[in-house]
XYZ file of C-alpha atoms in Angstrom:
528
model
C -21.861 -35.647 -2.494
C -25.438 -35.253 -0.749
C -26.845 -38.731 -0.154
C -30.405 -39.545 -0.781
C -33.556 -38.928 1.907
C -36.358 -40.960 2.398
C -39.302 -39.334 1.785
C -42.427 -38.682 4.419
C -44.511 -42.039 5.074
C -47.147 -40.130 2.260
C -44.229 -39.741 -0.851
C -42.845 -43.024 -0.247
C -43.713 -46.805 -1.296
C -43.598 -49.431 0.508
C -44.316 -53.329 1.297
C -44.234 -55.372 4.285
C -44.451 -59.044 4.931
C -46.447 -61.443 4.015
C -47.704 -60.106 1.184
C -43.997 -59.083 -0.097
C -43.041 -62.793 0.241
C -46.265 -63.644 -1.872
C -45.033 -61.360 -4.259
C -42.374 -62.785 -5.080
C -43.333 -66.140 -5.244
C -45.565 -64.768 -8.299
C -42.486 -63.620 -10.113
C -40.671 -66.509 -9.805
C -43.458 -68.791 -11.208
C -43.970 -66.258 -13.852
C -40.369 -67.163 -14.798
C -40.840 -70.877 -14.125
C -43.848 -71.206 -16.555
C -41.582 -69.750 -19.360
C -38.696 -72.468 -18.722
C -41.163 -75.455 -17.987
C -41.592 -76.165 -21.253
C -38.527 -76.408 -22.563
C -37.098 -78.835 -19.513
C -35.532 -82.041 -20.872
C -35.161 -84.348 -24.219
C -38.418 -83.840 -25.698
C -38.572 -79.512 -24.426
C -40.135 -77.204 -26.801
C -37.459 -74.120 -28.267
C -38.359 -70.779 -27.365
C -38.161 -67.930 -29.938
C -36.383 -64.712 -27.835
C -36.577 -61.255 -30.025
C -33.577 -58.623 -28.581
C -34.299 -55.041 -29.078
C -31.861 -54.986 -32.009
C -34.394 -56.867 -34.158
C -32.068 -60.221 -34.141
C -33.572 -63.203 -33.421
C -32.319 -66.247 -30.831
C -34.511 -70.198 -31.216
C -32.867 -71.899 -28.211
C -34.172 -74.339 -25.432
C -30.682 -74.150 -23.163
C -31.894 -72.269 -20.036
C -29.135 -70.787 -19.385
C -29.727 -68.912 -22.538
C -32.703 -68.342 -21.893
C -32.051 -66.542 -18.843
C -29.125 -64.634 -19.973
C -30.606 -62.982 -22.609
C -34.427 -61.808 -21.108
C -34.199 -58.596 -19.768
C -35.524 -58.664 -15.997
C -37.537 -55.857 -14.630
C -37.713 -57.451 -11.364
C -35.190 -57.602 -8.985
C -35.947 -61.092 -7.567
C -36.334 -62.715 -11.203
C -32.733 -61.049 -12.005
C -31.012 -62.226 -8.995
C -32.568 -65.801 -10.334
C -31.165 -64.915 -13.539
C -27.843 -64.467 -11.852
C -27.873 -67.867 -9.837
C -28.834 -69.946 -12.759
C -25.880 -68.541 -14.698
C -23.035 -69.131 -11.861
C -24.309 -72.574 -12.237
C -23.891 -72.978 -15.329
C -20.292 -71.353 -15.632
C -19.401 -73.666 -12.745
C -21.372 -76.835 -13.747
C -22.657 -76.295 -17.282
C -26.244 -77.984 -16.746
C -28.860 -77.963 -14.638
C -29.986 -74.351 -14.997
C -33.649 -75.163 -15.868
C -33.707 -77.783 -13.696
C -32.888 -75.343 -10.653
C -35.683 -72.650 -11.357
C -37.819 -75.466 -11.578
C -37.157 -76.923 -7.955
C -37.010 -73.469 -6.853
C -40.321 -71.972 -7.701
C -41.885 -75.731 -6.400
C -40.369 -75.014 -3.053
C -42.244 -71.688 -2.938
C -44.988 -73.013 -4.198
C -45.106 -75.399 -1.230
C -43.367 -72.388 1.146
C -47.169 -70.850 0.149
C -49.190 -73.614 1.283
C -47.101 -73.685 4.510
C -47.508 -70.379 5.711
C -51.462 -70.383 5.073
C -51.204 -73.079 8.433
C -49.087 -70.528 9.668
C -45.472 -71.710 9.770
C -42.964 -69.145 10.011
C -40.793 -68.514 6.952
C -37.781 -68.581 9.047
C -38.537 -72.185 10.346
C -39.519 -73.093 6.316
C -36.003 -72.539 5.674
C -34.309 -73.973 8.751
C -36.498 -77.462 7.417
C -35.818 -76.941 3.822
C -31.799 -76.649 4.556
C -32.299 -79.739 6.904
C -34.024 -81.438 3.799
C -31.331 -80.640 1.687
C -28.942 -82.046 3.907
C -30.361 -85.326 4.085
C -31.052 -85.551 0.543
C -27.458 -84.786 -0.870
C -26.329 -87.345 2.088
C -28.876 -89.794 0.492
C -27.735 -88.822 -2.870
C -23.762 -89.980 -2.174
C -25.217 -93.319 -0.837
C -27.372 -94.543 -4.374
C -24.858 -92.984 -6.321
C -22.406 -95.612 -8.095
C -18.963 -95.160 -8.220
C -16.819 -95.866 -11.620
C -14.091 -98.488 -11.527
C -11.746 -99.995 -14.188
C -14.672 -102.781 -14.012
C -16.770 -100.297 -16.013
C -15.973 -99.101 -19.202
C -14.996 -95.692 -17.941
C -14.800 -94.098 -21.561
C -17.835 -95.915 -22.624
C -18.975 -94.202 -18.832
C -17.640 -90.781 -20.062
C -19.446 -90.720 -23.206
C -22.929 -91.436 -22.486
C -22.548 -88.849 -19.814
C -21.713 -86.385 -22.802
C -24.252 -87.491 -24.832
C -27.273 -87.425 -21.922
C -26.032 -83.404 -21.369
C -26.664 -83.043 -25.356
C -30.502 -84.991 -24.816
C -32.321 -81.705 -24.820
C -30.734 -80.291 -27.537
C -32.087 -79.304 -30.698
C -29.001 -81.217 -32.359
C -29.257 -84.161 -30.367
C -29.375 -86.115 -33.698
C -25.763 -85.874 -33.798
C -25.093 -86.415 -30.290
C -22.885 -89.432 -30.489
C -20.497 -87.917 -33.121
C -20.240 -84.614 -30.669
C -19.884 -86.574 -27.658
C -17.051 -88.561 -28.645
C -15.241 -84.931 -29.593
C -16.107 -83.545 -26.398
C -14.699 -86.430 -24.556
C -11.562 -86.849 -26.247
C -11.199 -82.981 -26.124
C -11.340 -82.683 -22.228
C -9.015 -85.850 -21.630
C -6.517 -84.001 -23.731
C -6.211 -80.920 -21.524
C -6.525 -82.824 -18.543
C -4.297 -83.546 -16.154
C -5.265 -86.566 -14.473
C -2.921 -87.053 -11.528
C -4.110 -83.675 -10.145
C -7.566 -83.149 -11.528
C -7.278 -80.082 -13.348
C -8.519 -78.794 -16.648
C -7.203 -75.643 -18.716
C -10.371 -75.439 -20.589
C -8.617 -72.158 -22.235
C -6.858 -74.446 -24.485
C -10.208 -75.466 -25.963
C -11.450 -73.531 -29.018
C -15.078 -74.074 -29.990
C -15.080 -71.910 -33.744
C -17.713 -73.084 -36.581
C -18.330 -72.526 -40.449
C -21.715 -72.214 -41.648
C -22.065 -75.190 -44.273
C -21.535 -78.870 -44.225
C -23.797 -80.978 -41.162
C -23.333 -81.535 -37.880
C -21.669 -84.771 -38.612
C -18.822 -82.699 -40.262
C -17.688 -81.728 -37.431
C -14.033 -82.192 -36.276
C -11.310 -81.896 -33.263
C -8.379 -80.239 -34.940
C -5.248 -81.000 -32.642
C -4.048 -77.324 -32.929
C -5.519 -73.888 -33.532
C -7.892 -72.641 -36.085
C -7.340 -69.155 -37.589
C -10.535 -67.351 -39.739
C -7.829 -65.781 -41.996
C -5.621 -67.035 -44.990
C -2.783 -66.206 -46.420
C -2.044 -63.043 -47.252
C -0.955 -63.310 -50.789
C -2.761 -66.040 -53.245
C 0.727 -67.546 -54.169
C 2.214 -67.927 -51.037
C 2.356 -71.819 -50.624
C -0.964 -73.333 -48.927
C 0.862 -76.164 -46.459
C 3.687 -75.360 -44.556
C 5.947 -77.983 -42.320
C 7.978 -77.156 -39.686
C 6.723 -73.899 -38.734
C 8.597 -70.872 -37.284
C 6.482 -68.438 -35.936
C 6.873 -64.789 -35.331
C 4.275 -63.037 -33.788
C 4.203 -59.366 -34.042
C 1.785 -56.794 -32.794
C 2.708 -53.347 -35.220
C 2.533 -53.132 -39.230
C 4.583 -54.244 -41.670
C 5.408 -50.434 -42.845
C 7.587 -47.767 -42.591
C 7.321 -45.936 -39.040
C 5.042 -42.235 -39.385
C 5.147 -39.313 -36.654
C 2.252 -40.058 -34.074
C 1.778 -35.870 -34.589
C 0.054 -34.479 -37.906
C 2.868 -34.172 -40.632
C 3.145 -32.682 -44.297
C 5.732 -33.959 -46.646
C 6.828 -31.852 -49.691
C 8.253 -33.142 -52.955
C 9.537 -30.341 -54.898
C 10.810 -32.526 -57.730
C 12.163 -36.441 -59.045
C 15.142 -36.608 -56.734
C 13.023 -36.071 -53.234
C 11.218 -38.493 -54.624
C 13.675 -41.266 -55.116
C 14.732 -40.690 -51.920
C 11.436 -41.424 -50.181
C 10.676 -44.362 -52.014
C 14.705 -45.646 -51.266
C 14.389 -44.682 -47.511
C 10.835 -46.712 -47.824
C 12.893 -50.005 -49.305
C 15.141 -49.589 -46.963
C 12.875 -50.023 -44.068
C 11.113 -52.897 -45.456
C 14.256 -54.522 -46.112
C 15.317 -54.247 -42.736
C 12.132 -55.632 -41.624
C 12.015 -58.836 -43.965
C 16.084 -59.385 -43.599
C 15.062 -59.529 -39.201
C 12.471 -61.970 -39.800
C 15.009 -63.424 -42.241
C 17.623 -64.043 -39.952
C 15.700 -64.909 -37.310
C 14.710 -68.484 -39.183
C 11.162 -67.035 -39.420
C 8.901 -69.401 -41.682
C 5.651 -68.121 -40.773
C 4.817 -64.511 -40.435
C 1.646 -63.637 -37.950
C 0.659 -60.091 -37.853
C -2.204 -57.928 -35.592
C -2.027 -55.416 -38.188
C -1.800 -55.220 -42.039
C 0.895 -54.289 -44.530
C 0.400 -52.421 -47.457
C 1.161 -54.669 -51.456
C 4.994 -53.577 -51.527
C 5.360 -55.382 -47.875
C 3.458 -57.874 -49.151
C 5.354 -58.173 -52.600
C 8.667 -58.520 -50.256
C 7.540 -61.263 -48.266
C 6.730 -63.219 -50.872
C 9.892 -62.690 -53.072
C 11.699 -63.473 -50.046
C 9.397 -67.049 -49.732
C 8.163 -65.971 -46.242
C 4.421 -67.071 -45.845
C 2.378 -64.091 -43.849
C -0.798 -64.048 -42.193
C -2.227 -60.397 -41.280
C -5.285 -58.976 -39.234
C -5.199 -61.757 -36.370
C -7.141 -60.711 -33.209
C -5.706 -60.519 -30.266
C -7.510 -63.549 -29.335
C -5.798 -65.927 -31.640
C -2.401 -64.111 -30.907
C -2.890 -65.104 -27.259
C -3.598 -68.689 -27.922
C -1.125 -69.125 -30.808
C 1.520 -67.827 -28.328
C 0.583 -70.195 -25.456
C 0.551 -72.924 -27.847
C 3.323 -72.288 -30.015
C 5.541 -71.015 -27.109
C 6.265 -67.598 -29.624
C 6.966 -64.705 -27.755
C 4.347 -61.615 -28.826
C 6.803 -59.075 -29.998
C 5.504 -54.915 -30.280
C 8.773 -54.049 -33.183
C 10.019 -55.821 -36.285
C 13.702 -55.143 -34.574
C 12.814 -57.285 -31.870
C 12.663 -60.689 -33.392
C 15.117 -63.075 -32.432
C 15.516 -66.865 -32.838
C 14.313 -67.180 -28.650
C 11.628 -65.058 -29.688
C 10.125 -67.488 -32.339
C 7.489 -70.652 -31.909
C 6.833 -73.728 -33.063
C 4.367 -76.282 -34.835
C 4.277 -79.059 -37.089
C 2.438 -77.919 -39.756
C -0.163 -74.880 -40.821
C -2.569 -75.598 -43.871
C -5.366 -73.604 -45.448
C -8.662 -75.187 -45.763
C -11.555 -74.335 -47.958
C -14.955 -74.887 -47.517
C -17.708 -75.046 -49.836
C -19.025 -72.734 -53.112
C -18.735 -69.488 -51.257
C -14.400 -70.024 -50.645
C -14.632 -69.027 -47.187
C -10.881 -70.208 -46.048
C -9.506 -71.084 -42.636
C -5.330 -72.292 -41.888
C -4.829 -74.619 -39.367
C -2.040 -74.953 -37.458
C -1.314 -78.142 -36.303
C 0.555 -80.472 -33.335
C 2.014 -76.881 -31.644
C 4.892 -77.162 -29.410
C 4.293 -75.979 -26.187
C 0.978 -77.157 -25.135
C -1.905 -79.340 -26.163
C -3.820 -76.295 -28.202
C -7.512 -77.734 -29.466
C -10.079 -76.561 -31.661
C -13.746 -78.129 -32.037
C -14.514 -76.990 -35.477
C -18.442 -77.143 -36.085
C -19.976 -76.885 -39.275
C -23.823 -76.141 -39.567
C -26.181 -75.061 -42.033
C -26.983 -71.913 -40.645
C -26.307 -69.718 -37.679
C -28.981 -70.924 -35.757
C -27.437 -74.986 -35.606
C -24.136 -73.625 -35.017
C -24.869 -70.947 -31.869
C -26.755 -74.293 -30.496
C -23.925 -76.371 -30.891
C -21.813 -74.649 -29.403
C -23.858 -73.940 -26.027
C -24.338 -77.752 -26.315
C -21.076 -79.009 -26.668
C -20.093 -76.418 -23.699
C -22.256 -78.654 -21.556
C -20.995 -81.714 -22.817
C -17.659 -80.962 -21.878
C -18.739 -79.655 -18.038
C -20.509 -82.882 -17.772
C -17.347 -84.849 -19.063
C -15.217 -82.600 -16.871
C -17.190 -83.238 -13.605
C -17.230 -86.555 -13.824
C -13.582 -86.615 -14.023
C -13.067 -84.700 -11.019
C -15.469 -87.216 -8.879
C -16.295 -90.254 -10.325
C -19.833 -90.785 -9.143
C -22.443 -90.764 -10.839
C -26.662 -91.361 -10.723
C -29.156 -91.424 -13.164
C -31.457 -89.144 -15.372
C -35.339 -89.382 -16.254
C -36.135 -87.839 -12.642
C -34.629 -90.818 -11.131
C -32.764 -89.641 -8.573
C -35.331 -86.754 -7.554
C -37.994 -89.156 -7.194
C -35.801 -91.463 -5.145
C -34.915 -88.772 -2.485
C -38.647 -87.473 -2.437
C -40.065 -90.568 -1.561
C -36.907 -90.836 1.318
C -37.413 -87.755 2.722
C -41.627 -88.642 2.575
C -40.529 -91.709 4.617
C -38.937 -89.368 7.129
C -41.152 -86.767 7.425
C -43.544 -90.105 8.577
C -41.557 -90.075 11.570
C -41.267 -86.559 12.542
C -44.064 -84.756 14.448
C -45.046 -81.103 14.488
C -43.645 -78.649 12.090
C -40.735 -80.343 10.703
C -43.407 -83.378 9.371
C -45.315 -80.393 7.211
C -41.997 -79.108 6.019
C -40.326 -82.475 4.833
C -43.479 -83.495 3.204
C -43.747 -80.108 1.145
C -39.738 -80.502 0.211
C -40.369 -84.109 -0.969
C -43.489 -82.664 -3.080
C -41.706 -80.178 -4.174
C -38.804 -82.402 -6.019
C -41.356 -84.575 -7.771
C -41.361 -81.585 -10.104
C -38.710 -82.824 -12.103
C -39.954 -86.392 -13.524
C -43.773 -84.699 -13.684
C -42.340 -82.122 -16.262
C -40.394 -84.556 -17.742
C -43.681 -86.817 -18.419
C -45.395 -83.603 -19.186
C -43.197 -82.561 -22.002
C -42.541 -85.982 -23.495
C -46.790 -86.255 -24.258
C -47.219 -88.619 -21.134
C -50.483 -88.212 -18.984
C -47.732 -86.456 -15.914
C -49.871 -87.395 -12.598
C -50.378 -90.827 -13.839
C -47.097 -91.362 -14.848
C -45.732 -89.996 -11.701
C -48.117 -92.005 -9.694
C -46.563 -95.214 -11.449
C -43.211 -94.518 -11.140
C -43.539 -93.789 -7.185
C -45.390 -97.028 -7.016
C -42.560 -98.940 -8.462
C -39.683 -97.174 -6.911
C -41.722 -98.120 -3.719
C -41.989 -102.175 -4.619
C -38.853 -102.653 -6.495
C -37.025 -100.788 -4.268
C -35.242 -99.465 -7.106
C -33.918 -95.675 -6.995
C -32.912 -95.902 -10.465
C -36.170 -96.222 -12.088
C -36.869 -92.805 -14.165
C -39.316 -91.280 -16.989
C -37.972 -92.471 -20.637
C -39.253 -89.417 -22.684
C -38.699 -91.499 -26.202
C -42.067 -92.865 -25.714
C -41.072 -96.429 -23.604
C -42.629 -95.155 -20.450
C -41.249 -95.921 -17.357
C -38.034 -97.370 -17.746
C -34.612 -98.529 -15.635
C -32.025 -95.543 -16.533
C -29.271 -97.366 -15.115
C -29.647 -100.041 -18.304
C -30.448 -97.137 -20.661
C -27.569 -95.676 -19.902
C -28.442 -91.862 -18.764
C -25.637 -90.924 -16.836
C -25.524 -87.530 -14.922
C -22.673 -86.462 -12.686
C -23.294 -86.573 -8.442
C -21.605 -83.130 -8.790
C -24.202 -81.850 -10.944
C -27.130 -83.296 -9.172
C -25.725 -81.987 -6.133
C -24.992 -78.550 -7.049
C -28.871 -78.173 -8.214
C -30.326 -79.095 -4.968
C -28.525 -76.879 -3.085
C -28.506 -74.022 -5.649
C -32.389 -74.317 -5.797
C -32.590 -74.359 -2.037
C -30.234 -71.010 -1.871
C -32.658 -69.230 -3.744
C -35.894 -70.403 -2.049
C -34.344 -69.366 1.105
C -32.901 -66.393 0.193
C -36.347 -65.232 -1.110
C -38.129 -66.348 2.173
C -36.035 -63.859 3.765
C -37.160 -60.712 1.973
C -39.974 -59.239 3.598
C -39.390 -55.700 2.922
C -38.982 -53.886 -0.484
C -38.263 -49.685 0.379
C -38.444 -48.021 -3.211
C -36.403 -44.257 -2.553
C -37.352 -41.678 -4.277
C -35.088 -38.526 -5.182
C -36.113 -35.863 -2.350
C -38.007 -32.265 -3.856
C -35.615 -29.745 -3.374
C-alpha cells in the first residue's frame, strides 16, 4: 500500500499560527450564534431540514448538534464533545458551547496584548480549578431534613424548563423520578437504565402519559379471538417460524396425483402438531415469536387455546427475556419448562379511532422491566418528549449518585465569576488578565438567559452582580418567567453539582484543546 506524499511548498495548503487559532475561534462562534438562542426556559426552537426532505423543530442542543452536518473539523470535534456530555450527563450541552466560544472570545482579546496561548490555557485550567473547588463549597447538600423526593422532582422538572412540553412538566417529572428509583440500586449507586423503555403513541396529550410496570410490545395478538388479558403468563420465546422446516438449497416438489398430496398436507399436520403439543407440554401460555406463521399455524394455536404474538424485534425479545427470565430458544423442539418465563399479566390496549393496539405485559419476574409510554398529538411532541424525559432522568440519576446540588437562572456562574474577579484583584501580571477574561467569560450564561427571556441582558446582568455583591448571596439567578431577578434557592431550580461541574470543565477542554492547534496541513493525492 503506497502511502501519501506531501506535495512541493507550491501544490500544497497551508496555515500557521496565529491566524489558524483566529480561525477557529470564527467557527466556533458561528456555531455558538446558532445555539444562543435556543439556551434556557424561554429559548426559541430551531427548524433543521435533513437531506431526505424530513423535517426536525427542536431546541435540545444536543439535537441540535447531532443532526447538522459539520464541514469543519473543529465545529465537528465540538459536535462530538457536546454529545459525550450528554450521553454521560444528559444536560448542559448548550450551555457548554456557550462557555466555550466566550472563553475564545476572551482567548482573542488576550493574545492582541500578546499573551501566549499556551499560558491562556495553563490560567484557564487554574480558573477552572478554583471554580469547581468554589462550586463544592456553595453547593448544599440533601439530608432527610429536606424533602429529598420533593428535592428529586423539581430537579426533573428544572431539566424539562426549556422544553417545548414544559407545560406538562410536573406530570413527566414525577414518571421520571419514580422510574429511576425503581431501577436503582441505592446501597451501591447504580442504575440499569436498560430496563427503562421510553415508546409513545401518537394521540391522546401529554398528560396521558403513563409508567407501565412491565414491557410494552407495538404488536397484538395474532388472531382476533385469542383472549385479550391473560394472568399468569408462561412465556416461550422463540426465534424461527411456526412452519414446517424447507431445504436452505432451491427445491421442486412434484405432485403427480391425490395421494402425494395427502401425504404432504399429513406430513405438514404432523409438524405443526409436534410444534403446538412442545409448547403444550411445556406449560406454555403465551407464545412470542421473531418470525410469523402462516393461518393453519395460526388456526392450531388457537384451537389448542394458546395465545401467540408474532413479528417481535429483536429488541423486545431481548428485554422480554431479561425481564421475564425466558430463555430465547432458535427450535420449537427446544422448549422446556426451564426454558419458559414469567409475568403477572399481558393485556392488549387500544387507543383511539384509528385501533392502533399495543399488549402490555405486566409485574415480570425477573427484574424490574419499565416502560414510559408517551402519548402526543403528533410526531413532533412525542420525538421532544422523549429527548426531554431522557434528561429528566440523567438529572434525577445524578443527583442520586451525589447528593449536592446548586441552583439555576445563572446563579451559580455568576457566583464563581464574581469569585474568581475577586482573585484575579490580587494577582499581578499575566495571571490577573487571564482570571479576569475567565470570570467574563462565564457571565455568558445569565446574560443569554436575560437575553432570551425579553430582559434588557447588560442591565439585568449589571443588577444581579450588584446584588450577589451586597447580599452576599450566590444563589441569586435570572427568573426568565418575567419576575426579574429572583432567589432560585426559594423558587426551587435545582441542578445537580455533577452537572454543573461536568460543563465547566467540558467547556474548558475544548477551549484549550483549540488553543493548541496552530497548524492545519491539507494533503493532497501526489500526480503520478
Amino acid at each position: 500500500m503506497e502511502k501519501a506524499k506531501i506535495k512541493d511548498q507550491e501544490k500544497s495548503t497551508k496555515f500557521k499560527g496565529i491566524n489558524i487559532i483566529k480561525k477557529n475561534i470564527k467557527k466556533v462562534n458561528e456555531l455558538s450564534k446558532i445555539l444562543r438562542s435556543s439556551f434556557g426556559p424561554m429559548g426559541m426552537d430551531k427548524i433543521i431540514k435533513k437531506s431526505d426532505g424530513k423535517v426536525i423543530i427542536t431546541n435540545d442542543g444536543a439535537t441540535i448538534l447531532n443532526k447538522l452536518e459539520f464541514e469543519n473539523e473543529i465545529t465537528s470535534i465540538i459536535g462530538e464533545l457536546s454529545r459525550s456530555q450528554d450521553e454521560e450527563i444528559g444536560d448542559g450541552t448548550t450551555g457548554i458551547v456557550l462557555i466555550a466560544a466566550n472563553l475564545l472570545d476572551q482567548t482573542e482579546k488576550l493574545m492582541e496584548k500578546g499573551i501566549h496561548p499556551t499560558r491562556i490555557i495553563e490560567g484557564f485550567e487554574h480558573a477552572a480549578d478554583f471554580c469547581l473547588f468554589y462550586l463544592e463549597t456553595i453547593s448544599k447538600n440533601l439530608s432527610k431534613k429536606n424533602n429529598i423526593y420533593s428535592c428529586l422532582l423539581f430537579t426533573a422538572m428544572t431539566a424539562m424548563n426549556s422544553k417545548v412540553i414544559n407545560r406538562s412538566k410536573k406530570k413527566l417529572a414525577e414518571i421520571c423520578v419514580k422510574a429511576v428509583l425503581a431501577v436503582s440500586d441505592l446501597e451501591r449507586n447504580d442504575f440499569n437504565f436498560e430496563l427503562i423503555k421510553i415508546d409513545g403513541k401518537i394521540g391522546g396529550n401529554l398528560e396521558n402519559t403513563t409508567l407501565i410496570n412491565g414491557v410494552v410490545i407495538d404488536k397484538d395478538f395474532s388472531h382476533s379471538q385469542m383472549p385479550k388479558e391473560i394472568k399468569d403468563v408462561r412465556i416461550s420465546i422463540v426465534t424461527s417460524p411456526l412452519e414446517p422446516p424447507k431445504p436452505k438449497t432451491k427445491h421442486k416438489i412434484e405432485i403427480e396425483n391425490i395421494h402425494n398430496f395427502k401425504e404432504l398436507e399429513k406430513t405438514e399436520q404432523q409438524f405443526f402438531c409436534e410444534m403446538v403439543s412442545q409448547l403444550k407440554n411445556s406449560g406454555t401460555n403465551l407464545l412470542l415469536c421473531q418470525w410469523g406463521f402462516d393461518d393453519e399455524g395460526n388456526h392450531l394455536l388457537l384451537r389448542n387455546k394458546l395465545s401467540a404474538v408474532r413479528w417481535v424485534s429483536g429488541q423486545e425479545i431481548d428485554l422480554l427475556a431479561l425481564a421475564t427470565g425466558a430463555q430465547i430458544v432458535p427450535r420449537f423442539n427446544e422448549i422446556t419448562t426451564a426454558t419458559l418465563g414469567f409475568a403477572a399479566r399481558i393485556r392488549e390496549n387500544c387507543f383511539g379511532t384509528t385501533q392502533d393496539r399495543i399488549l402490555i405485559v405486566e409485574n415480570c419476574a425477573k427484574s424490574k422491566a419499565l416502560t414510559i409510554f408517551i402519548r402526543g398529538s403528533s410526531d413532533f411532541i412525542l420525538n421532544e418528549a422523549k429527548r426531554a424525559i431522557h434528561d429528566a432522568l440523567c438529572a434525577v440519576k445524578n443527583l442520586i449518585r451525589d447528593n449536592r446540588v446548586l441552583f439555576g437562572g445563572g446563579s451559580a456562574e455568576m457566583a464563581c465569576a464574581l469569585k474568581i474577579s475577586k482573585e484575579a484583584e490580587n494577582c499581578v501580571g499575566l495571571k490577573h488578565f487571564v482570571l479576569h477574561s475567565f470570570s467574563e467569560a462565564l457571565k455568558i450564561i445569565p446574560l443569554v438567559l436575560a437575553e432570551n427571556a425579553g430582559y434588557f441582558s447588560i442591565e439585568s446582568i449589571s443588577q444581579l452582580q450588584n446584588r450577589q455583591n451586597k447580599e452576599r448571596n450566590p444563589f441569586l439567578g435570572i427568573e426568565c418567567t418575567g419576575k426579574g431577578i429572583c432567589n432560585m434557592q426559594k423558587l426551587k431550580v435545582f441542578e445537580s453539582l455533577i452537572s454543573k461541574q461536568q460543563q465547566i470543565q467540558m467547556a474548558v477542554q475544548i477551549a484549550s484543546g483549540i488553543l493548541r492547534i496552530d497548524d492545519i496541513i491539507k494533503i493532497q493525492d501526489p500526480d503520478f
